[in-house]
Coordinates of C-alpha atoms and ligand atoms in Angstrom, one line a residue:
M243 CA 188.8 175.7 11.6
L244 CA 188.7 177.0 15.2
A245 CA 186.7 173.8 16.2
K246 CA 189.4 171.7 14.6
F247 CA 192.1 173.6 16.4
F248 CA 190.4 173.0 19.8
T249 CA 189.9 169.3 19.0
F250 CA 193.6 169.1 18.3
I251 CA 194.4 170.8 21.6
V252 CA 192.1 168.5 23.5
I253 CA 193.7 165.5 21.9
I254 CA 197.2 166.8 22.8
L255 CA 196.2 167.5 26.4
F256 CA 194.6 164.0 26.6
A257 CA 197.8 162.4 25.3
L258 CA 199.9 164.3 27.8
T259 CA 197.8 163.6 30.9
T260 CA 196.5 160.1 30.4
S261 CA 198.4 156.9 30.5
A262 CA 198.0 153.2 30.0
Q263 CA 195.0 151.8 31.9
V264 CA 195.7 150.0 35.1
S265 CA 193.7 146.9 35.9
I266 CA 193.4 146.5 39.6
I267 CA 191.1 144.0 41.3
P268 CA 189.5 144.9 43.7
E269 CA 189.0 148.4 42.4
P270 CA 190.7 150.8 44.8
V271 CA 189.1 153.8 46.4
S272 CA 191.0 156.3 44.2
V273 CA 193.4 155.8 41.3
V274 CA 195.0 158.5 39.2
T275 CA 197.4 157.5 36.4
P276 CA 199.5 160.5 35.2
K277 CA 201.3 160.0 31.9
G278 CA 204.6 158.3 32.2
E279 CA 206.4 155.4 33.6
Y280 CA 209.0 154.6 36.1
K281 CA 211.9 152.7 34.6
A282 CA 213.1 150.4 37.3
G283 CA 215.4 148.5 35.1
K284 CA 216.7 145.0 35.8
Q285 CA 217.5 145.4 39.5
I286 CA 214.9 146.3 42.1
N287 CA 216.0 147.5 45.6
I288 CA 213.3 147.5 48.3
S289 CA 213.7 149.8 51.3
V290 CA 211.5 149.2 54.3
T291 CA 210.7 150.7 57.7
A292 CA 212.2 148.6 60.5
G293 CA 209.5 146.2 61.8
A294 CA 207.9 145.7 58.4
Q295 CA 210.7 143.6 56.8
S296 CA 208.4 140.5 56.6
V297 CA 206.2 142.4 54.1
A298 CA 209.3 143.4 52.1
D299 CA 210.5 139.8 52.1
L300 CA 207.2 138.6 50.7
L301 CA 207.5 141.1 47.9
K302 CA 211.1 140.1 47.3
E303 CA 210.0 136.4 47.2
R304 CA 207.4 137.2 44.5
L305 CA 209.7 139.3 42.4
T306 CA 212.6 136.8 42.7
N307 CA 210.2 134.0 41.7
S308 CA 209.6 135.9 38.5
G309 CA 213.3 136.2 37.8
I310 CA 213.9 139.8 38.9
N311 CA 217.1 140.6 40.8
C312 CA 215.9 142.0 44.1
S313 CA 217.3 143.1 47.4
V314 CA 215.8 144.3 50.7
A315 CA 217.3 146.8 53.1
V316 CA 215.9 148.7 56.1
G317 CA 215.6 152.5 55.9
Q318 CA 217.6 153.0 52.6
E319 CA 217.6 156.4 51.0
K320 CA 217.7 155.4 47.4
A321 CA 215.5 152.5 46.5
S322 CA 213.3 151.5 43.7
I323 CA 210.5 150.6 46.1
S324 CA 210.0 152.2 49.5
L325 CA 207.7 150.6 52.0
L326 CA 207.0 153.1 54.8
I327 CA 205.1 152.8 58.0
N328 CA 203.5 156.2 58.7
K329 CA 205.0 158.0 61.7
T330 CA 201.6 159.7 62.3
A331 CA 198.6 157.5 61.5
D332 CA 196.6 158.6 58.4
K333 CA 193.0 158.2 59.8
T334 CA 191.4 157.8 56.3
I335 CA 193.1 154.6 55.4
G336 CA 192.8 152.7 58.7
K337 CA 194.7 149.6 59.6
E338 CA 194.4 147.9 56.2
G339 CA 194.7 150.8 53.8
Y340 CA 197.6 152.3 52.0
Q341 CA 198.8 155.0 49.7
L342 CA 200.8 154.0 46.6
T343 CA 202.7 156.3 44.4
V344 CA 204.7 155.4 41.3
G345 CA 206.6 158.5 40.1
A346 CA 209.8 159.4 38.3
S347 CA 212.0 158.5 41.3
G348 CA 210.4 155.2 42.1
V349 CA 207.6 153.5 44.1
T350 CA 206.4 154.5 47.6
I351 CA 203.9 152.6 49.5
S352 CA 202.9 154.0 52.9
A353 CA 200.5 152.6 55.5
N354 CA 199.7 152.8 59.2
D355 CA 200.3 149.1 59.7
N356 CA 202.1 146.2 58.1
A357 CA 198.7 144.8 56.8
G358 CA 198.2 148.0 54.8
L359 CA 201.7 147.8 53.3
F360 CA 200.9 144.2 52.4
Y361 CA 197.8 145.2 50.5
G362 CA 199.7 148.0 48.8
V363 CA 202.2 145.4 47.7
Q364 CA 199.4 143.3 46.2
T365 CA 198.3 146.4 44.2
L366 CA 201.8 147.2 43.1
L367 CA 202.3 143.6 41.8
Q368 CA 199.2 144.2 39.7
L369 CA 201.0 147.1 38.1
F370 CA 203.8 144.8 37.0
P371 CA 203.5 143.0 33.6
A372 CA 201.4 139.8 33.8
D373 CA 204.6 137.7 33.6
V374 CA 205.3 138.7 37.2
E375 CA 203.1 135.7 38.0
K376 CA 205.2 133.3 35.9
K377 CA 208.3 131.5 37.2
N378 CA 211.2 133.4 35.7
G379 CA 208.7 135.3 33.6
L380 CA 210.6 138.6 34.0
K381 CA 214.1 137.2 33.9
D382 CA 216.4 139.8 32.2
A383 CA 213.3 142.1 31.6
S384 CA 213.8 145.8 32.1
I385 CA 210.9 146.7 34.4
A386 CA 208.8 149.8 33.7
L387 CA 205.8 150.6 35.9
P388 CA 203.0 153.1 35.0
F389 CA 202.9 156.3 37.0
A390 CA 200.1 156.0 39.5
E391 CA 198.7 157.7 42.6
I392 CA 196.5 155.3 44.6
T393 CA 194.6 155.7 47.9
D394 CA 192.9 152.6 49.0
Y395 CA 191.3 150.9 52.0
P396 CA 188.7 148.2 52.5
R397 CA 184.9 148.7 52.9
F398 CA 184.6 145.7 55.2
G399 CA 186.9 144.1 57.8
W400 CA 185.6 140.6 57.0
R401 CA 186.5 139.5 53.5
G402 CA 186.3 135.8 53.4
L403 CA 186.4 132.6 51.4
M404 CA 185.2 129.4 52.9
F405 CA 187.1 126.3 51.9
D406 CA 185.4 122.9 52.5
V407 CA 188.2 120.3 52.9
S408 CA 185.9 117.6 54.2
R409 CA 184.0 116.5 51.1
H410 CA 187.3 116.2 49.5
F411 CA 190.6 116.5 51.3
F412 CA 193.1 119.1 50.1
T413 CA 196.7 118.9 51.2
K414 CA 198.5 121.4 53.5
Q415 CA 200.4 122.7 50.4
E416 CA 197.2 123.2 48.5
V417 CA 195.7 125.2 51.4
K418 CA 198.8 127.4 51.4
D419 CA 198.5 127.9 47.7
F420 CA 194.9 128.8 48.2
I421 CA 195.9 131.4 50.7
D422 CA 198.5 132.8 48.3
Q423 CA 195.8 133.1 45.7
M424 CA 193.2 134.7 47.9
V425 CA 195.5 137.4 49.3
K426 CA 196.3 138.7 45.8
Y427 CA 192.7 139.9 45.9
K428 CA 192.9 141.2 49.4
Y429 CA 190.8 138.5 51.1
N430 CA 191.7 138.3 54.8
I431 CA 189.6 135.4 56.2
L432 CA 190.0 131.7 55.4
H433 CA 186.9 130.0 56.8
W434 CA 188.2 126.4 57.0
H435 CA 185.3 123.9 57.0
L436 CA 187.1 121.0 58.7
T437 CA 184.5 118.5 59.5
D438 CA 181.4 117.0 57.8
D439 CA 179.8 113.7 56.9
E440 CA 182.6 112.9 54.5
G441 CA 185.6 113.4 56.8
W442 CA 187.0 114.8 60.0
R443 CA 190.2 116.7 59.0
I444 CA 191.8 118.0 62.2
E445 CA 193.8 116.0 64.7
I446 CA 192.3 116.1 68.1
K447 CA 194.8 114.5 70.4
S448 CA 192.3 113.6 73.1
L449 CA 189.9 111.9 70.6
P450 CA 192.2 110.0 68.2
K451 CA 189.5 108.0 66.4
L452 CA 188.2 111.3 64.9
T453 CA 191.0 111.1 62.5
S454 CA 192.1 107.4 62.5
V455 CA 188.5 106.5 61.6
G456 CA 186.7 109.7 60.7
A457 CA 189.2 111.0 58.1
W458 CA 188.8 108.1 55.7
N459 CA 186.2 107.0 53.2
V460 CA 186.1 105.2 49.8
K461 CA 187.2 107.0 46.7
K462 CA 184.3 107.4 44.2
E463 CA 184.0 109.5 41.1
G464 CA 180.9 110.5 39.2
Y465 CA 178.0 112.4 40.6
F466 CA 178.5 113.0 44.3
G467 CA 175.3 112.1 46.3
T468 CA 174.4 109.3 43.9
F469 CA 177.3 107.0 44.4
S470 CA 176.8 103.4 45.2
A471 CA 177.2 102.6 48.9
P472 CA 180.6 101.2 49.7
A473 CA 180.8 97.4 50.3
P474 CA 181.7 96.6 54.0
D475 CA 185.1 95.3 53.0
E476 CA 186.0 98.1 50.6
P477 CA 189.3 99.7 51.7
R478 CA 188.7 103.1 53.3
N479 CA 191.9 104.8 52.3
Y480 CA 190.7 108.0 50.6
G481 CA 190.9 111.3 52.5
G482 CA 193.4 112.5 55.1
F483 CA 193.7 115.0 57.9
Y484 CA 196.0 117.8 59.2
T485 CA 198.1 117.0 62.2
Q486 CA 198.2 119.8 64.9
E487 CA 201.7 120.6 63.6
D488 CA 200.3 121.0 60.1
I489 CA 197.6 123.3 61.5
K490 CA 200.1 125.5 63.3
E491 CA 202.1 125.7 60.1
V492 CA 199.1 126.8 58.0
V493 CA 198.0 129.3 60.7
A494 CA 201.5 130.9 60.8
Y495 CA 201.6 131.0 57.0
A496 CA 198.2 132.7 56.9
K497 CA 199.1 135.1 59.6
E498 CA 202.3 136.3 57.8
R499 CA 199.9 137.1 54.9
F500 CA 197.4 138.9 57.2
V501 CA 194.8 136.1 56.9
N502 CA 192.9 135.0 59.9
I503 CA 191.7 131.4 59.9
L504 CA 188.2 130.7 61.1
P505 CA 187.9 127.0 62.0
E506 CA 184.6 125.3 61.5
V507 CA 183.5 122.2 63.3
D508 CA 180.0 121.6 61.9
V509 CA 177.6 120.3 64.6
P510 CA 175.1 118.9 65.5
G511 CA 174.3 117.8 61.9
H512 CA 176.8 117.0 59.2
S513 CA 178.6 114.9 61.9
L514 CA 178.7 111.5 60.4
A515 CA 182.5 111.3 60.4
A516 CA 182.6 112.0 64.2
I517 CA 179.7 109.6 64.8
T518 CA 181.4 106.8 62.8
A519 CA 184.4 107.3 65.1
Y520 CA 182.3 107.5 68.3
P521 CA 178.8 106.1 67.6
E522 CA 177.6 106.7 71.1
L523 CA 177.5 110.4 70.3
S524 CA 174.3 110.0 68.2
C525 CA 170.9 109.4 69.7
S526 CA 170.6 106.2 67.6
G527 CA 174.0 104.8 68.7
G528 CA 174.9 104.6 65.0
K529 CA 172.6 101.6 64.3
D530 CA 172.0 102.6 60.6
N531 CA 175.5 103.9 60.1
H532 CA 177.6 102.3 57.4
G533 CA 180.7 104.5 57.9
V534 CA 182.0 107.8 56.9
C535 CA 180.0 109.0 53.9
S536 CA 181.7 108.3 50.5
G537 CA 179.2 110.3 48.5
E538 CA 176.3 107.9 48.7
S539 CA 172.9 109.3 49.5
I540 CA 172.4 109.7 53.2
K541 CA 169.7 112.4 53.2
D542 CA 166.5 112.9 51.4
W543 CA 166.8 116.6 50.5
S544 CA 163.2 116.9 49.2
T545 CA 161.7 115.9 52.6
H546 CA 164.5 116.9 54.9
T547 CA 164.7 113.3 56.1
A548 CA 167.9 111.7 57.4
L549 CA 168.5 108.2 56.0
V550 CA 171.4 107.8 58.4
D551 CA 171.8 109.5 61.7
D552 CA 174.5 112.2 61.3
N553 CA 173.4 114.3 64.3
L554 CA 175.1 114.6 67.6
C555 CA 172.6 113.8 70.4
P556 CA 171.6 117.0 72.3
A557 CA 170.3 114.9 75.2
N558 CA 173.6 113.1 75.8
E559 CA 175.8 114.9 78.4
N560 CA 178.8 113.1 76.9
V561 CA 178.3 115.1 73.7
Y562 CA 179.1 118.3 75.6
V563 CA 182.1 116.6 77.2
F564 CA 183.2 115.6 73.6
L565 CA 182.7 119.2 72.3
D566 CA 184.6 120.6 75.3
K567 CA 187.6 118.5 74.3
V568 CA 187.3 119.5 70.7
F569 CA 187.0 123.2 71.3
T570 CA 189.7 123.2 74.0
E571 CA 192.2 121.9 71.4
L572 CA 190.8 124.1 68.6
A573 CA 191.0 127.2 70.6
Q574 CA 194.7 126.6 71.3
L575 CA 195.5 126.0 67.7
F576 CA 193.6 129.0 66.1
P577 CA 194.4 132.5 67.4
F578 CA 191.4 134.0 65.6
E579 CA 188.7 135.2 68.0
Y580 CA 185.8 133.3 66.4
I581 CA 185.0 129.6 66.2
H582 CA 182.3 128.5 63.7
T583 CA 180.2 125.7 65.0
G584 CA 178.0 125.0 61.9
G585 CA 174.4 124.3 62.8
D586 CA 173.1 124.0 59.2
E587 CA 170.9 121.4 57.8
T588 CA 170.3 119.5 60.9
F589 CA 167.5 117.1 59.8
K590 CA 165.8 116.0 63.0
T591 CA 164.6 112.6 61.9
Y592 CA 166.5 110.6 64.5
W593 CA 165.9 113.2 67.3
E594 CA 162.2 112.9 66.7
K595 CA 162.4 109.2 67.4
S596 CA 164.6 109.5 70.4
D597 CA 163.3 108.9 74.0
A598 CA 166.3 110.8 75.4
V599 CA 165.4 113.9 73.3
K600 CA 161.7 113.6 74.4
A601 CA 162.9 113.5 78.0
L602 CA 165.1 116.5 77.4
M603 CA 162.2 118.4 75.9
A604 CA 160.1 117.6 78.9
K605 CA 162.8 118.6 81.4
E606 CA 163.8 121.8 79.7
G607 CA 160.3 122.8 78.5
L608 CA 161.3 122.7 74.8
K609 CA 158.3 122.8 72.5
N610 CA 159.7 121.7 69.2
M611 CA 162.8 120.4 67.4
E612 CA 164.0 124.0 66.6
E613 CA 164.0 124.7 70.3
V614 CA 166.0 121.5 70.9
Q615 CA 168.6 122.8 68.4
S616 CA 168.6 126.2 70.1
Y617 CA 169.1 124.5 73.5
F618 CA 172.1 122.7 71.9
S619 CA 173.5 125.9 70.4
K620 CA 173.3 127.7 73.7
R621 CA 175.2 125.0 75.4
V622 CA 177.8 125.0 72.6
E623 CA 178.1 128.8 72.9
K624 CA 178.9 128.5 76.5
I625 CA 181.7 125.9 75.7
V626 CA 183.2 128.1 73.0
E627 CA 183.1 131.2 75.2
S628 CA 184.7 129.2 78.0
K629 CA 187.7 128.9 75.7
G630 CA 187.8 132.7 75.2
K631 CA 186.3 132.6 71.7
K632 CA 183.2 134.0 70.1
F633 CA 180.5 131.6 68.9
M634 CA 179.5 131.7 65.3
G635 CA 177.0 129.6 63.3
W636 CA 175.0 129.3 60.0
D637 CA 171.7 131.1 60.1
E638 CA 169.7 128.0 61.2
I639 CA 170.9 128.9 64.7
L640 CA 168.3 131.6 64.7
E641 CA 165.5 129.0 64.7
G642 CA 164.2 128.3 68.2
G643 CA 166.0 131.4 69.5
L644 CA 169.5 132.7 69.0
A645 CA 172.2 132.1 71.6
P646 CA 172.9 135.3 73.5
N647 CA 176.1 136.4 71.8
A648 CA 176.0 134.4 68.6
V649 CA 177.5 135.7 65.4
V650 CA 175.4 134.7 62.4
M651 CA 176.6 133.7 59.0
S652 CA 173.7 134.1 56.6
W653 CA 173.7 131.6 53.8
R654 CA 170.0 130.9 53.0
G655 CA 169.7 134.3 51.4
M656 CA 170.1 137.6 53.3
K657 CA 167.1 137.2 55.5
G658 CA 168.8 135.3 58.4
G659 CA 171.4 138.1 58.5
I660 CA 168.8 140.8 58.4
E661 CA 166.9 139.1 61.3
A662 CA 170.1 138.6 63.3
A663 CA 171.2 142.3 62.8
K664 CA 167.7 143.4 63.9
Q665 CA 168.4 141.4 67.1
N666 CA 171.7 143.4 67.5
H667 CA 173.9 140.4 66.6
E668 CA 177.0 140.5 64.3
V669 CA 176.5 139.1 60.9
V670 CA 178.6 137.9 57.9
M671 CA 176.7 137.7 54.7
S672 CA 177.3 134.7 52.4
P673 CA 174.0 134.1 50.6
T674 CA 173.7 131.2 48.2
D675 CA 172.1 133.3 45.5
F676 CA 175.1 135.6 45.2
V677 CA 178.3 134.0 46.6
Y678 CA 178.1 130.2 46.5
L679 CA 181.2 129.4 44.5
D680 CA 180.4 125.7 44.3
Y681 CA 177.6 126.6 41.8
V682 CA 178.7 126.5 38.2
Q683 CA 179.6 129.8 36.6
G684 CA 177.9 129.1 33.3
N685 CA 174.8 127.5 32.1
K686 CA 174.2 124.0 33.7
I687 CA 174.0 122.3 30.3
M688 CA 177.6 123.4 29.7
E689 CA 179.3 122.7 33.0
P690 CA 180.3 119.8 35.3
R691 CA 177.1 118.8 37.1
I692 CA 176.2 120.5 40.3
Y693 CA 172.8 121.6 41.7
A694 CA 172.8 125.2 40.6
S695 CA 174.3 127.9 38.4
L696 CA 175.4 131.3 39.5
R697 CA 176.7 133.7 36.9
M698 CA 179.4 136.2 37.8
K699 CA 177.2 139.0 36.7
K700 CA 174.8 138.0 39.6
T701 CA 177.7 137.7 42.0
Y702 CA 178.8 141.2 41.0
Q703 CA 175.5 142.5 42.3
F704 CA 176.2 141.1 45.8
E705 CA 175.6 143.9 48.3
P706 CA 176.4 142.8 51.9
V707 CA 174.4 145.6 53.6
P708 CA 170.7 145.3 52.9
E709 CA 168.4 148.2 53.0
G710 CA 167.1 149.1 56.4
V711 CA 169.9 147.3 58.3
D712 CA 172.3 149.1 60.6
P713 CA 175.7 148.6 58.8
K714 CA 177.5 148.4 62.1
F715 CA 176.2 144.8 62.5
I716 CA 177.4 143.7 59.1
K717 CA 181.0 142.6 59.5
G718 CA 181.4 141.8 55.8
G719 CA 180.9 139.0 53.4
Q720 CA 182.4 135.8 52.0
G721 CA 182.2 133.3 49.2
N722 CA 181.7 129.7 50.0
I723 CA 183.4 126.8 48.2
W724 CA 181.7 123.5 49.0
T725 CA 183.7 120.6 47.4
E726 CA 181.2 117.8 47.0
Q727 CA 181.9 117.9 43.3
M728 CA 185.5 119.2 43.4
Y729 CA 188.0 116.4 43.4
T730 CA 191.1 118.3 42.6
I731 CA 192.7 121.7 43.2
R732 CA 192.6 122.4 39.5
H733 CA 188.8 122.0 39.4
L734 CA 188.5 124.0 42.6
Q735 CA 190.4 126.9 41.0
Y736 CA 188.1 126.6 37.9
M737 CA 185.1 126.9 40.1
I738 CA 186.3 129.9 42.1
W739 CA 187.8 132.1 39.5
P740 CA 187.0 134.6 38.1
R741 CA 183.8 134.8 40.2
A742 CA 185.8 135.4 43.4
F743 CA 187.0 138.6 41.8
A744 CA 183.4 139.8 42.0
V745 CA 183.1 138.9 45.7
A746 CA 186.5 140.5 46.4
E747 CA 185.2 143.7 44.9
A748 CA 182.0 143.6 46.9
V749 CA 183.8 143.3 50.2
W750 CA 186.8 145.7 49.5
S751 CA 185.8 148.4 47.0
P752 CA 183.5 151.4 47.7
K753 CA 180.0 150.6 46.6
A754 CA 180.0 153.6 44.2
K755 CA 183.2 152.4 42.5
R756 CA 181.7 149.1 41.4
D757 CA 180.9 149.0 37.7
W758 CA 180.3 145.8 35.7
K759 CA 181.4 147.5 32.5
T760 CA 184.8 148.4 33.8
F761 CA 185.1 145.2 35.7
I762 CA 185.1 142.9 32.7
P763 CA 188.2 144.4 30.9
R764 CA 190.0 144.1 34.3
V765 CA 189.0 140.5 34.6
E766 CA 190.4 139.9 31.1
E767 CA 193.7 141.4 32.1
H768 CA 193.7 139.1 35.2
F769 CA 193.1 136.1 33.0
K770 CA 196.6 136.8 31.5
R771 CA 198.0 136.7 35.0
F772 CA 196.2 133.4 35.7
D773 CA 197.6 132.0 32.5
A774 CA 201.1 133.1 33.6
A775 CA 200.6 131.6 37.0
Q776 CA 199.0 128.5 35.6
V777 CA 196.0 128.9 37.8
K778 CA 192.8 127.6 36.2
Y779 CA 189.7 129.7 35.7
A780 CA 186.3 129.3 34.0
P781 CA 185.8 131.1 30.7
S782 CA 182.1 130.9 31.3
M783 CA 181.5 134.6 31.0
Y784 CA 182.2 134.2 27.3
E785 CA 179.5 131.5 27.0
P786 CA 175.9 132.7 26.8
D787 CA 173.0 131.7 29.0
V788 CA 170.7 129.3 27.2
A789 CA 166.9 129.3 27.5
T790 CA 164.6 127.1 25.4
A791 CA 160.9 127.0 24.6
I792 CA 158.6 124.9 22.4
N793 CA 156.6 127.1 20.1
S794 CA 153.0 126.6 18.9
K795 CA 154.3 124.4 16.0
G796 CA 156.1 122.1 18.4
E797 CA 159.5 123.4 17.4
L798 CA 162.4 124.0 19.7
V799 CA 163.4 127.7 20.0
V800 CA 166.7 128.5 21.6
T801 CA 167.5 131.9 23.1
L802 CA 171.1 132.8 23.9
T803 CA 171.8 135.7 26.3
P804 CA 175.5 136.8 26.5
E805 CA 176.8 137.6 29.9
I806 CA 179.1 140.3 28.7
D807 CA 179.1 142.8 25.7
G808 CA 181.1 142.5 22.5
L809 CA 180.7 138.8 21.8
N810 CA 179.8 137.2 18.5
I811 CA 178.2 133.9 19.1
H812 CA 178.3 131.5 16.2
Y813 CA 176.1 128.4 16.1
C814 CA 175.2 125.3 14.1
F815 CA 172.8 122.4 14.1
D816 CA 174.6 120.3 11.6
N817 CA 176.8 118.4 14.1
T818 CA 180.0 120.1 13.0
F819 CA 182.4 122.4 14.9
P820 CA 181.4 126.1 14.5
D821 CA 183.9 128.9 14.0
N822 CA 183.7 132.5 13.1
F823 CA 182.6 131.6 9.5
Y824 CA 179.3 130.1 10.9
P825 CA 176.1 132.1 11.4
V826 CA 176.1 134.7 14.1
Y827 CA 173.4 134.5 16.7
S828 CA 171.2 137.7 16.7
A829 CA 167.7 136.5 17.7
P830 CA 166.1 133.3 19.1
V831 CA 166.7 130.5 16.6
T832 CA 164.4 127.5 15.8
A833 CA 166.1 124.2 15.6
P834 CA 165.6 122.2 12.4
K835 CA 163.2 119.4 12.8
D836 CA 165.7 116.5 12.7
A837 CA 168.6 118.3 14.4
V838 CA 170.3 116.2 17.2
M839 CA 172.9 118.7 18.3
M840 CA 173.4 122.4 18.7
R841 CA 176.9 123.7 19.0
I842 CA 177.9 127.3 19.7
V843 CA 181.2 129.2 20.1
S844 CA 182.0 132.8 21.1
Y845 CA 184.4 135.2 19.4
K846 CA 185.5 138.6 20.6
N847 CA 187.4 141.0 18.3
G848 CA 187.9 138.1 15.8
K849 CA 189.4 135.8 18.4
Q850 CA 187.8 132.6 19.9
V851 CA 187.2 133.3 23.6
G852 CA 184.6 130.7 24.5
R853 CA 184.8 126.9 24.2
I854 CA 182.9 125.0 21.6
I855 CA 179.8 124.0 23.5
T856 CA 177.8 120.9 22.5
M857 CA 174.1 120.8 23.5
P858 CA 172.1 117.7 22.7
I859 CA 168.7 118.7 21.3
D860 CA 167.0 116.2 23.7
E861 CA 168.6 118.1 26.6
L862 CA 167.5 121.4 25.3
K863 CA 163.9 120.1 24.9
K864 CA 164.0 118.8 28.5
M865 CA 165.0 122.3 29.6
A866 CA 162.0 123.7 27.8
K867 CA 159.6 121.4 29.6
K868 CA 160.9 122.5 32.9
Ligands
LIG969 C1 175.4 125.5 53.9 O1 175.6 125.8 52.8 N1 174.8 124.3 54.2 C2 175.8 126.3 55.0

């Protein structure tokens, strides 16, 4: 009896002190949710400290878009939401942190700086119903917000996403939308990959052919890298570029949202667009060059051989004059203190054949091609520094010796970053095996073709500071979105989300607060927000990983491994469409002898969550052979 009474008391206390779960991504440093909610009603008044109105205006814009009546005033006493800049700085939260309280008398967000207020606002918006993301989604709704006490600040100052606009061009508006989406998850760096073999995307006034010639190729669809070479007379009208006015507009838009833009001009490799515009910049003078790449094969990736010369020539002084012009204009357009100069995947085929490079090696005492690239990097570093900027490159710039002040972005795993940090250089971690957001999020057999798969579960394990490395050299991390196989903004969204939630959490949340089990329900809540906002995402986490083997009887055996808990995976081999009345997968299954197709579908709590996936038996057998 006594035990029952105590259980009763515990239940009552629990009911009094706990409240609805909040689902914040990235997970804050500390969240307490007392029971109760603040009833804001149908009109929201925002009060803001003078000097921070721009943050209040952005909040107003978001709420107004969702149909809420909203006003902003400076220093009001009675407001539904108060945005306050601390008179005395709170050292714990730093420049980007905030305190957020939702209580009986309303919402207060306090911060040391406008950036912190802005991040507090992003968290606050996640406390609103999902329809806050929908145009007029909360029109005439009476708003109630759960009580909350949140303290929050980022783990890293560099929280980036790289956006490749060269392989496929994305408009200025699409870039702004991308920024809107990234800041919701507290990213603060947009690494803008502006040049590559498929297009030069930024107007350089002193070098007009970079965009009149270099921004245009032939539209192809299918499997990038295997396209037929364009005919000489095919119109080159696919692509585009940003004028300098466009760039200024995007930079200002980003700055208002506390995003720094890191421009990348990728040299000396990946430069076919520039070389098509100015063939004299390559060692071969462009003799095998058939134009800006349209997705045809220009490199043999298995042997690291260039089939077309896409490298700037390190032995040509005019190349450095060219780069000086480019970086002069770039430095004026982008206020961020870093410029990324690429350096990756420079296949040296044409350098090896070049007499000018041989002469350079003799003159400078360079022993191999890596030292030639290092010579080039050091010269580029000097140019970048002469514009008042810091020089940054992919981890290949370590080969042959790092330039004196280079900042390294480690992409071929973490080892380049570890090596650079050991040499006391700043590092940003963006390893392929954890944060390459161009890899499909599900099994390759289920997804649009690209060279690799990377499950969100693996991304969630991304830890930017490796064992044994001084954390002071690790500026943070970023996810990279290469767009070879992304033709539209819809597919780009599909590739990024929800996996970029995992990256956001790795670079913002305290390491100890990261937990896959609590992450997934939060992701599911955010799917509702994405549905409301009509932003696409991949449902791949509901679709299992597939492994196959051929057993001793020559039969195909299929193993399905779910990425998350709580799924029922139904399957069939009879070439029909499975639903929750079909057999549930519980152990590896053997395909019937004459089956041609396996189909699967996932359910959770009785509801279909995954797509119906069709897997031809022939493909499954091929997987087994590999
Ligand atoms: C890279 O992914 N080539 C940096």
